[in-house]
Protein backbone atom coordinates (compact mmCIF):
# COMPACT_ATOMS: atom_id res chain seq x y z
CA UNK A 1 0.00 0.00 0.00
CA UNK A 2 1.32 3.49 -0.78
CA UNK A 3 1.59 5.94 2.13
CA UNK A 4 -0.36 9.10 1.61
CA UNK A 5 0.98 12.63 1.96
CA UNK A 6 -0.87 15.95 1.83
CA UNK A 7 -1.45 17.30 -1.66
CA UNK A 8 1.30 19.69 -2.84
CA UNK A 9 0.98 23.12 -1.21
CA UNK A 10 -1.30 21.78 1.58
CA UNK A 11 -0.05 21.15 5.11
CA UNK A 12 -1.00 19.23 8.22
CA UNK A 13 -0.82 21.41 11.31
CA UNK A 14 0.39 19.10 14.07
CA UNK A 15 -0.60 19.86 17.69
CA UNK A 16 2.03 22.54 18.36
CA UNK A 17 1.37 24.39 15.09
CA UNK A 18 -2.38 24.00 15.50
CA UNK A 19 -2.11 25.48 19.00
CA UNK A 20 -0.16 28.47 17.67
CA UNK A 21 -2.68 29.03 14.89
CA UNK A 22 -5.59 28.81 17.34
CA UNK A 23 -3.85 31.30 19.62
CA UNK A 24 -3.46 33.74 16.70
CA UNK A 25 -7.10 33.21 15.68
CA UNK A 26 -8.15 34.05 19.27
CA UNK A 27 -6.07 37.25 19.19
CA UNK A 28 -7.51 38.21 15.79
CA UNK A 29 -11.04 37.66 17.10
CA UNK A 30 -10.36 39.63 20.29
CA UNK A 31 -8.86 42.52 18.34
CA UNK A 32 -11.72 42.66 15.84
CA UNK A 33 -14.23 42.62 18.70
CA UNK A 34 -12.35 45.45 20.37
CA UNK A 35 -12.90 47.58 17.24
CA UNK A 36 -16.61 46.71 17.08
CA UNK A 37 -16.54 44.04 14.34
CA UNK A 38 -19.17 41.28 14.26
CA UNK A 39 -18.14 37.85 13.05
CA UNK A 40 -19.79 36.09 10.11
CA UNK A 41 -19.06 32.62 8.73
CA UNK A 42 -19.38 32.27 4.97
CA UNK A 43 -18.98 29.17 2.77
CA UNK A 44 -15.59 27.98 1.58
CA UNK A 45 -17.18 27.09 -1.76
CA UNK A 46 -18.72 30.01 -3.65
CA UNK A 47 -19.79 30.55 -7.24
CA UNK A 48 -16.86 31.07 -9.59
CA UNK A 49 -18.56 34.13 -11.05
CA UNK A 50 -18.70 35.84 -7.66
CA UNK A 51 -15.10 35.09 -6.72
CA UNK A 52 -13.64 35.92 -10.09
CA UNK A 53 -15.67 39.04 -10.89
CA UNK A 54 -13.33 41.73 -9.60
CA UNK A 55 -10.41 39.85 -8.14
CA UNK A 56 -8.18 40.31 -11.18
CA UNK A 57 -6.40 37.97 -13.56
CA UNK A 58 -3.69 36.94 -11.10
CA UNK A 59 -6.15 35.55 -8.53
CA UNK A 60 -8.55 34.25 -11.19
CA UNK A 61 -5.88 32.02 -12.65
CA UNK A 62 -4.96 30.64 -9.24
CA UNK A 63 -8.40 29.66 -8.04
CA UNK A 64 -9.30 26.05 -7.27
CA UNK A 65 -12.21 25.90 -9.70
CA UNK A 66 -14.39 22.89 -10.41
CA UNK A 67 -17.87 21.80 -11.42
CA UNK A 68 -20.06 20.47 -8.65
CA UNK A 69 -22.34 17.50 -9.29
CA UNK A 70 -25.12 19.89 -10.28
CA UNK A 71 -22.89 21.21 -13.09
CA UNK A 72 -22.36 24.58 -11.39
CA UNK A 73 -18.94 26.17 -11.77
CA UNK A 74 -17.75 26.82 -8.25
CA UNK A 75 -14.43 27.59 -6.59
CA UNK A 76 -12.73 27.51 -3.20
CA UNK A 77 -12.60 31.05 -1.84
CA UNK A 78 -9.22 32.71 -2.48
CA UNK A 79 -10.12 35.50 -0.01
CA UNK A 80 -13.10 36.80 2.00
CA UNK A 81 -13.82 40.16 0.43
CA UNK A 82 -16.06 38.91 -2.40
CA UNK A 83 -18.20 36.87 0.03
CA UNK A 84 -18.64 39.85 2.36
CA UNK A 85 -19.49 42.13 -0.58
CA UNK A 86 -22.10 39.51 -1.57
CA UNK A 87 -23.57 39.70 1.93
CA UNK A 88 -23.59 43.49 1.76
CA UNK A 89 -25.87 43.29 -1.27
CA UNK A 90 -28.13 40.58 0.17
CA UNK A 91 -28.62 39.48 3.80
CA UNK A 92 -26.83 42.49 5.32
CA UNK A 93 -28.13 44.98 2.77
CA UNK A 94 -30.38 46.82 5.18
CA UNK A 95 -28.04 46.86 8.15
CA UNK A 96 -27.23 50.36 9.37
CA UNK A 97 -23.93 51.71 8.12
CA UNK A 98 -21.12 51.55 8.86
CA UNK A 99 -21.12 47.80 8.82
CA UNK A 100 -18.12 46.16 10.48
CA UNK A 101 -17.66 42.49 9.57
CA UNK A 102 -14.99 40.05 10.72
CA UNK A 103 -14.22 36.58 9.33
CA UNK A 104 -11.53 34.02 9.89
CA UNK A 105 -10.76 30.75 8.16
CA UNK A 106 -8.85 28.98 5.43
CA UNK A 107 -8.55 30.34 1.91
CA UNK A 108 -7.14 28.69 -1.22
CA UNK A 109 -4.84 29.87 -4.00
CA UNK A 110 -2.87 27.76 -6.44
CA UNK A 111 0.32 29.69 -5.67
CA UNK A 112 3.77 28.19 -6.22
CA UNK A 113 4.55 26.63 -2.81
CA UNK A 114 7.54 28.13 -1.01
CA UNK A 115 8.40 29.50 2.41
CA UNK A 116 5.33 31.42 3.63
CA UNK A 117 3.40 30.70 0.47
CA UNK A 118 0.91 27.86 0.57
CA UNK A 119 -2.11 26.73 -1.40
CA UNK A 120 -4.25 26.52 1.71
CA UNK A 121 -3.65 29.27 4.26
CA UNK A 122 -5.51 31.16 6.95
CA UNK A 123 -6.69 34.73 6.95
CA UNK A 124 -8.44 36.91 9.47
CA UNK A 125 -10.36 39.54 7.59
CA UNK A 126 -12.13 42.79 8.48
CA UNK A 127 -14.34 44.82 6.19
CA UNK A 128 -15.69 48.27 7.03
CA UNK A 129 -18.60 48.98 4.72
CA UNK A 130 -20.41 52.28 4.18
CA UNK A 131 -17.72 54.78 5.16
CA UNK A 132 -15.62 56.67 2.64
CA UNK A 133 -13.54 58.70 5.06
CA UNK A 134 -9.83 58.69 5.80
CA UNK A 135 -10.74 57.65 9.37
CA UNK A 136 -12.25 54.42 8.03
CA UNK A 137 -9.04 53.62 6.12
CA UNK A 138 -6.94 54.55 9.14
CA UNK A 139 -9.03 52.12 11.21
CA UNK A 140 -7.95 49.16 9.07
CA UNK A 141 -4.30 50.05 9.59
CA UNK A 142 -4.70 50.74 13.31
CA UNK A 143 -6.62 47.50 13.83
CA UNK A 144 -3.81 45.59 12.10
CA UNK A 145 -1.28 47.43 14.27
CA UNK A 146 -3.21 46.38 17.42
CA UNK A 147 -3.49 42.78 16.24
CA UNK A 148 0.23 42.42 15.52
CA UNK A 149 1.04 44.07 18.83
CA UNK A 150 -1.36 41.71 20.61
CA UNK A 151 0.29 38.59 19.22
CA UNK A 152 3.64 39.95 20.44
CA UNK A 153 5.35 40.93 17.17
CA UNK A 154 7.91 43.75 17.09
CA UNK A 155 9.45 46.08 14.50
CA UNK A 156 6.73 45.61 11.92
CA UNK A 157 5.93 48.55 9.68
CA UNK A 158 3.34 49.50 7.10
CA UNK A 159 3.94 50.28 3.47
CA UNK A 160 1.30 52.62 2.04
CA UNK A 161 0.23 53.63 -1.42
CA UNK A 162 -2.82 54.80 -3.33
CA UNK A 163 -4.14 53.09 -6.42
CA UNK A 164 -5.76 56.40 -7.43
CA UNK A 165 -2.37 57.88 -8.26
CA UNK A 166 -1.53 55.47 -11.09
CA UNK A 167 -5.14 55.02 -12.20
CA UNK A 168 -5.58 58.81 -12.11
CA UNK A 169 -2.60 59.34 -14.42
CA UNK A 170 -3.57 56.48 -16.76
CA UNK A 171 -7.22 57.59 -16.99
CA UNK A 172 -6.30 61.18 -17.72
CA UNK A 173 -3.85 59.95 -20.36
CA UNK A 174 -6.67 58.00 -22.01
CA UNK A 175 -5.56 54.43 -21.11
CA UNK A 176 -8.57 52.07 -21.00
CA UNK A 177 -9.47 50.15 -17.82
CA UNK A 178 -8.46 46.74 -19.12
CA UNK A 179 -4.96 47.96 -19.96
CA UNK A 180 -4.82 49.76 -16.61
CA UNK A 181 -5.53 46.46 -14.87
CA UNK A 182 -2.76 44.69 -16.79
CA UNK A 183 -0.30 47.51 -16.04
CA UNK A 184 -1.15 47.35 -12.32
CA UNK A 185 -0.82 43.55 -12.20
CA UNK A 186 2.69 43.81 -13.62
CA UNK A 187 3.60 46.71 -11.35
CA UNK A 188 2.47 44.62 -8.37
CA UNK A 189 5.09 42.07 -9.42
CA UNK A 190 7.62 44.89 -9.86
CA UNK A 191 7.88 44.04 -13.56
CA UNK A 192 7.99 47.72 -14.42
CA UNK A 193 9.52 47.46 -17.89
CA UNK A 194 6.86 44.97 -18.96
CA UNK A 195 4.17 47.16 -17.40
CA UNK A 196 5.29 50.34 -19.14
CA UNK A 197 5.49 48.55 -22.49
CA UNK A 198 1.70 48.26 -22.36
CA UNK A 199 1.36 52.04 -22.24
CA UNK A 200 1.38 53.30 -25.80
CA UNK A 201 2.01 57.00 -25.28
CA UNK A 202 5.62 57.87 -24.66
CA UNK A 203 4.65 60.85 -22.48
CA UNK A 204 2.47 58.72 -20.20
CA UNK A 205 5.16 56.07 -19.93
CA UNK A 206 7.66 58.72 -18.87
CA UNK A 207 5.30 60.01 -16.17
CA UNK A 208 4.95 56.52 -14.71
CA UNK A 209 8.68 55.89 -14.84
CA UNK A 210 9.34 59.19 -13.09
CA UNK A 211 6.78 58.35 -10.42
CA UNK A 212 9.00 55.50 -9.26
CA UNK A 213 11.70 58.02 -8.41
CA UNK A 214 9.62 60.16 -6.08
CA UNK A 215 10.39 58.17 -2.95
CA UNK A 216 11.76 60.29 -0.12
CA UNK A 217 13.26 59.46 3.27
CA UNK A 218 9.89 59.40 5.01
CA UNK A 219 6.28 58.93 4.01
CA UNK A 220 5.64 62.66 4.35
CA UNK A 221 8.58 63.52 2.14
CA UNK A 222 7.46 60.99 -0.47
CA UNK A 223 4.00 62.50 -0.51
CA UNK A 224 5.43 65.99 -0.88
CA UNK A 225 7.50 64.83 -3.87
CA UNK A 226 4.51 63.03 -5.36
CA UNK A 227 2.22 66.01 -4.93
CA UNK A 228 4.64 68.21 -6.84
CA UNK A 229 5.24 65.52 -9.46
CA UNK A 230 1.59 64.77 -10.32
CA UNK A 231 0.58 68.45 -10.48
CA UNK A 232 -2.00 68.95 -13.21
CA UNK A 233 -3.32 65.37 -12.94
CA UNK A 234 -6.37 66.24 -10.88
CA UNK A 235 -7.33 62.69 -9.89
CA UNK A 236 -3.80 61.72 -8.94
CA UNK A 237 -3.45 64.93 -6.90
CA UNK A 238 -6.66 64.14 -5.01
CA UNK A 239 -5.30 60.64 -4.31
CA UNK A 240 -2.09 62.07 -2.87
CA UNK A 241 -4.12 64.43 -0.64
CA UNK A 242 -6.24 61.52 0.56
CA UNK A 243 -3.15 59.48 1.37
CA UNK A 244 -1.72 62.41 3.31
CA UNK A 245 -4.90 62.59 5.44
CA UNK A 246 -4.60 58.87 6.21
CA UNK A 247 -0.87 59.08 6.93
CA UNK A 248 -1.46 61.91 9.42
CA UNK A 249 -4.14 59.89 11.22
CA UNK A 250 -2.12 56.71 11.56
CA UNK A 251 1.21 58.30 12.46
CA UNK A 252 -0.49 60.51 15.07
CA UNK A 253 -1.75 57.27 16.64
CA UNK A 254 1.82 56.00 16.81
CA UNK A 255 1.40 53.40 14.14
CA UNK A 256 4.74 52.50 12.49
CA UNK A 257 4.79 53.50 8.81
CA UNK A 258 7.92 52.56 6.93
CA UNK A 259 7.20 54.68 3.88
CA UNK A 260 4.83 55.53 1.08
CA UNK A 261 5.49 53.71 -2.19
CA UNK A 262 4.80 56.09 -5.09
CA UNK A 263 4.06 53.28 -7.57
CA UNK A 264 2.56 50.72 -5.17
CA UNK A 265 0.08 48.25 -6.69
CA UNK A 266 -1.57 45.12 -5.26
CA UNK A 267 -2.66 41.92 -6.98
CA UNK A 268 -6.39 42.46 -6.47
CA UNK A 269 -8.24 44.49 -9.05
CA UNK A 270 -11.07 45.94 -6.99
CA UNK A 271 -9.04 48.58 -5.14
CA UNK A 272 -9.94 52.21 -5.75
CA UNK A 273 -8.11 54.09 -3.00
CA UNK A 274 -5.46 53.63 -0.34
CA UNK A 275 -3.63 50.28 -0.35
CA UNK A 276 -1.25 48.98 2.29
CA UNK A 277 0.80 46.01 3.41
CA UNK A 278 2.65 45.25 6.62
CA UNK A 279 6.09 43.65 6.97
CA UNK A 280 8.69 42.69 9.56
CA UNK A 281 12.37 43.23 8.71
CA UNK A 282 13.13 39.48 8.96
CA UNK A 283 10.68 38.51 6.18
CA UNK A 284 10.24 39.96 2.71
CA UNK A 285 6.66 38.73 2.32
CA UNK A 286 3.66 40.68 3.62
CA UNK A 287 1.95 39.64 6.87
CA UNK A 288 -1.22 41.38 5.80
CA UNK A 289 -2.65 43.79 3.32
CA UNK A 290 -5.75 45.67 2.35
CA UNK A 291 -7.22 48.81 0.98
CA UNK A 292 -10.26 50.73 -0.19
CA UNK A 293 -12.66 49.31 -2.75
CA UNK A 294 -15.52 51.73 -3.41
CA UNK A 295 -17.06 50.07 -6.48
CA UNK A 296 -17.16 46.35 -5.65
CA UNK A 297 -20.52 46.30 -3.89
CA UNK A 298 -22.15 48.30 -6.66
CA UNK A 299 -20.69 45.88 -9.23
CA UNK A 300 -22.50 43.05 -7.38
CA UNK A 301 -25.81 44.85 -7.86
CA UNK A 302 -25.83 46.78 -4.59
CA UNK A 303 -26.12 50.50 -4.03
CA UNK A 304 -23.00 52.59 -4.50
CA UNK A 305 -21.22 51.87 -1.22
CA UNK A 306 -17.75 52.92 -0.12
CA UNK A 307 -15.79 50.20 1.65
CA UNK A 308 -12.36 49.42 3.00
CA UNK A 309 -10.81 46.28 4.46
CA UNK A 310 -7.83 44.19 5.42
CA UNK A 311 -6.77 40.55 5.52
CA UNK A 312 -4.03 39.18 7.77
CA UNK A 313 -2.02 36.12 6.72
CA UNK A 314 -2.11 34.02 9.88
CA UNK A 315 0.38 31.37 8.72
CA UNK A 316 2.91 34.10 7.98
CA UNK A 317 2.20 35.74 11.33
CA UNK A 318 2.94 32.38 13.00
CA UNK A 319 6.18 32.23 11.03
CA UNK A 320 7.07 35.80 12.04
CA UNK A 321 6.41 34.98 15.71
CA UNK A 322 8.75 32.04 15.48
CA UNK A 323 11.45 34.15 13.84
CA UNK A 324 11.18 36.78 16.57
CA UNK A 325 11.08 34.16 19.33
CA UNK A 326 7.58 35.13 20.47
CA UNK A 327 6.15 32.53 22.85
CA UNK A 328 2.56 31.43 22.58
CA UNK A 329 1.01 32.00 25.97
CA UNK A 330 -1.97 29.75 26.49
CA UNK A 331 -3.40 28.99 29.91
CA UNK A 332 -3.22 25.22 30.08
CA UNK A 333 -5.42 23.56 32.65
CA UNK A 334 -4.22 20.58 34.68
CA UNK A 335 -4.10 17.29 32.81
CA UNK A 336 -5.28 14.09 34.42
CA UNK A 337 -5.37 10.43 33.62
CA UNK A 338 -7.82 8.08 35.30
CA UNK A 339 -6.65 4.51 35.72
CA UNK A 340 -8.60 1.60 37.19
CA UNK A 341 -6.66 -0.88 39.32
CA UNK A 342 -8.30 -3.81 37.58
CA UNK A 343 -11.07 -4.86 35.20
CA UNK A 344 -13.68 -4.83 37.98
CA UNK A 345 -13.14 -1.15 38.75
CA UNK A 346 -13.44 0.00 35.11
CA UNK A 347 -17.06 1.08 35.32
CA UNK A 348 -16.48 3.09 38.49
CA UNK A 349 -13.30 4.62 37.08
CA UNK A 350 -15.09 5.74 33.92
CA UNK A 351 -17.88 7.29 36.01
CA UNK A 352 -15.28 9.23 38.05
CA UNK A 353 -13.58 10.42 34.85
CA UNK A 354 -16.92 11.76 33.59
CA UNK A 355 -17.52 13.60 36.87
CA UNK A 356 -14.09 15.23 36.68
CA UNK A 357 -14.73 16.31 33.09
CA UNK A 358 -18.08 17.80 34.17
CA UNK A 359 -16.07 19.82 36.69
CA UNK A 360 -14.08 21.28 33.77
CA UNK A 361 -10.91 19.23 34.05
CA UNK A 362 -9.04 17.71 31.12
CA UNK A 363 -9.19 13.97 31.72
CA UNK A 364 -7.80 11.08 29.72
CA UNK A 365 -8.93 7.56 30.45
CA UNK A 366 -6.52 4.65 30.30
CA UNK A 367 -7.78 2.81 27.24
CA UNK A 368 -4.78 0.61 26.42
CA UNK A 369 -5.54 -2.03 29.01
CA UNK A 370 -2.07 -1.59 30.53
CA UNK A 371 -0.93 -2.38 34.05
CA UNK A 372 -0.93 0.62 36.40
CA UNK A 373 2.85 1.04 36.47
CA UNK A 374 3.02 1.17 32.66
CA UNK A 375 0.07 3.55 32.41
CA UNK A 376 1.66 5.91 34.96
CA UNK A 377 5.04 5.78 33.28
CA UNK A 378 3.44 6.69 29.96
CA UNK A 379 1.37 9.52 31.48
CA UNK A 380 4.48 10.96 33.14
CA UNK A 381 6.33 10.89 29.84
CA UNK A 382 3.51 12.82 28.20
CA UNK A 383 3.63 15.42 31.01
CA UNK A 384 0.22 14.59 32.45
CA UNK A 385 0.00 16.25 35.91
CA UNK A 386 -2.06 13.78 37.95
CA UNK A 387 -3.12 10.16 37.85
CA UNK A 388 -6.34 9.26 39.61
CA UNK A 389 -6.09 5.60 40.55
CA UNK A 390 -9.38 3.86 41.23
CA UNK A 391 -9.08 0.82 43.49
CA UNK A 392 -11.63 -1.22 45.44
CA UNK A 393 -10.20 -0.66 48.95
CA UNK A 394 -10.17 3.17 48.71
CA UNK A 395 -13.45 3.32 46.83
CA UNK A 396 -15.23 1.43 49.60
CA UNK A 397 -14.37 4.45 51.76
CA UNK A 398 -15.50 6.89 49.04
CA UNK A 399 -11.92 7.75 48.12
CA UNK A 400 -9.35 7.43 45.31
CA UNK A 401 -5.56 7.67 45.14
CA UNK A 402 -4.23 10.83 43.48
CA UNK A 403 -0.66 10.68 42.29
CA UNK A 404 1.21 13.85 41.36
CA UNK A 405 3.26 12.36 38.59
CA UNK A 406 6.33 14.55 38.30
CA UNK A 407 6.75 14.71 42.12
CA UNK A 408 6.05 10.99 42.47
CA UNK A 409 3.89 11.74 45.53
CA UNK A 410 0.46 10.36 46.22
CA UNK A 411 -2.38 10.91 48.66
CA UNK A 412 -5.85 9.56 49.19
CA UNK A 413 -8.64 12.01 48.44
CA UNK A 414 -12.39 11.84 49.11
CA UNK A 415 -14.39 11.73 45.87
CA UNK A 416 -16.47 14.78 46.73
CA UNK A 417 -13.32 16.88 47.21
CA UNK A 418 -11.43 15.45 44.26
CA UNK A 419 -12.10 18.06 41.53
CA UNK A 420 -11.69 21.04 43.86
CA UNK A 421 -8.47 19.68 45.34
CA UNK A 422 -6.92 19.16 41.91
CA UNK A 423 -8.09 22.53 40.63
CA UNK A 424 -6.84 24.31 43.75
CA UNK A 425 -3.42 22.63 43.79
CA UNK A 426 -0.58 24.83 42.61
P1 LIG B 1 -4.00 39.69 -0.04
O1 LIG B 1 -2.88 40.67 0.01
O2 LIG B 1 -4.20 38.93 -1.28
O3 LIG B 1 -5.31 40.50 0.34
O4 LIG B 1 -3.85 38.65 1.16
C1 LIG B 1 -3.70 39.08 2.49
C2 LIG B 1 -2.58 38.31 3.17
O5 LIG B 1 -2.77 36.91 3.02
C3 LIG B 1 -1.20 38.57 2.60
O6 LIG B 1 -0.64 39.76 3.06
C4 LIG B 1 -0.45 37.35 3.12
O7 LIG B 1 -0.05 37.55 4.47
C5 LIG B 1 -1.51 36.27 3.09
N1 LIG B 1 -1.29 35.41 1.90
C6 LIG B 1 -1.60 35.67 0.62
N2 LIG B 1 -1.26 34.63 -0.18
C7 LIG B 1 -0.72 33.68 0.63
C8 LIG B 1 -0.19 32.36 0.42
N3 LIG B 1 -0.18 31.78 -0.78
N4 LIG B 1 0.27 31.68 1.51
C9 LIG B 1 0.25 32.22 2.74
N5 LIG B 1 -0.26 33.45 3.00
C10 LIG B 1 -0.74 34.18 1.96
C11 LIG B 1 -6.56 39.96 0.37
O8 LIG B 1 -6.78 38.78 0.44
C12 LIG B 1 -7.66 40.98 0.40
N6 LIG B 1 -8.94 40.26 0.44
C13 LIG B 1 -7.51 41.91 1.58
C14 LIG B 1 -8.61 42.90 1.68
C15 LIG B 1 -9.72 42.80 2.47
N7 LIG B 1 -8.73 44.01 0.96
C16 LIG B 1 -9.87 44.62 1.29
N8 LIG B 1 -10.49 43.89 2.18
PDB file of C-alpha atoms in Angstrom, residues 34 41 150 216 302:
ATOM      1  CA  UNK A  34     -12.349  45.453  20.369  1.00  0.00           C
ATOM      2  CA  UNK A  41     -19.063  32.625   8.733  1.00  0.00           C
ATOM      3  CA  UNK A 150      -1.360  41.712  20.615  1.00  0.00           C
ATOM      4  CA  UNK A 216      11.760  60.293  -0.117  1.00  0.00           C
ATOM      5  CA  UNK A 302     -25.832  46.778  -4.586  1.00  0.00           C
TER       6      UNK A 302
END
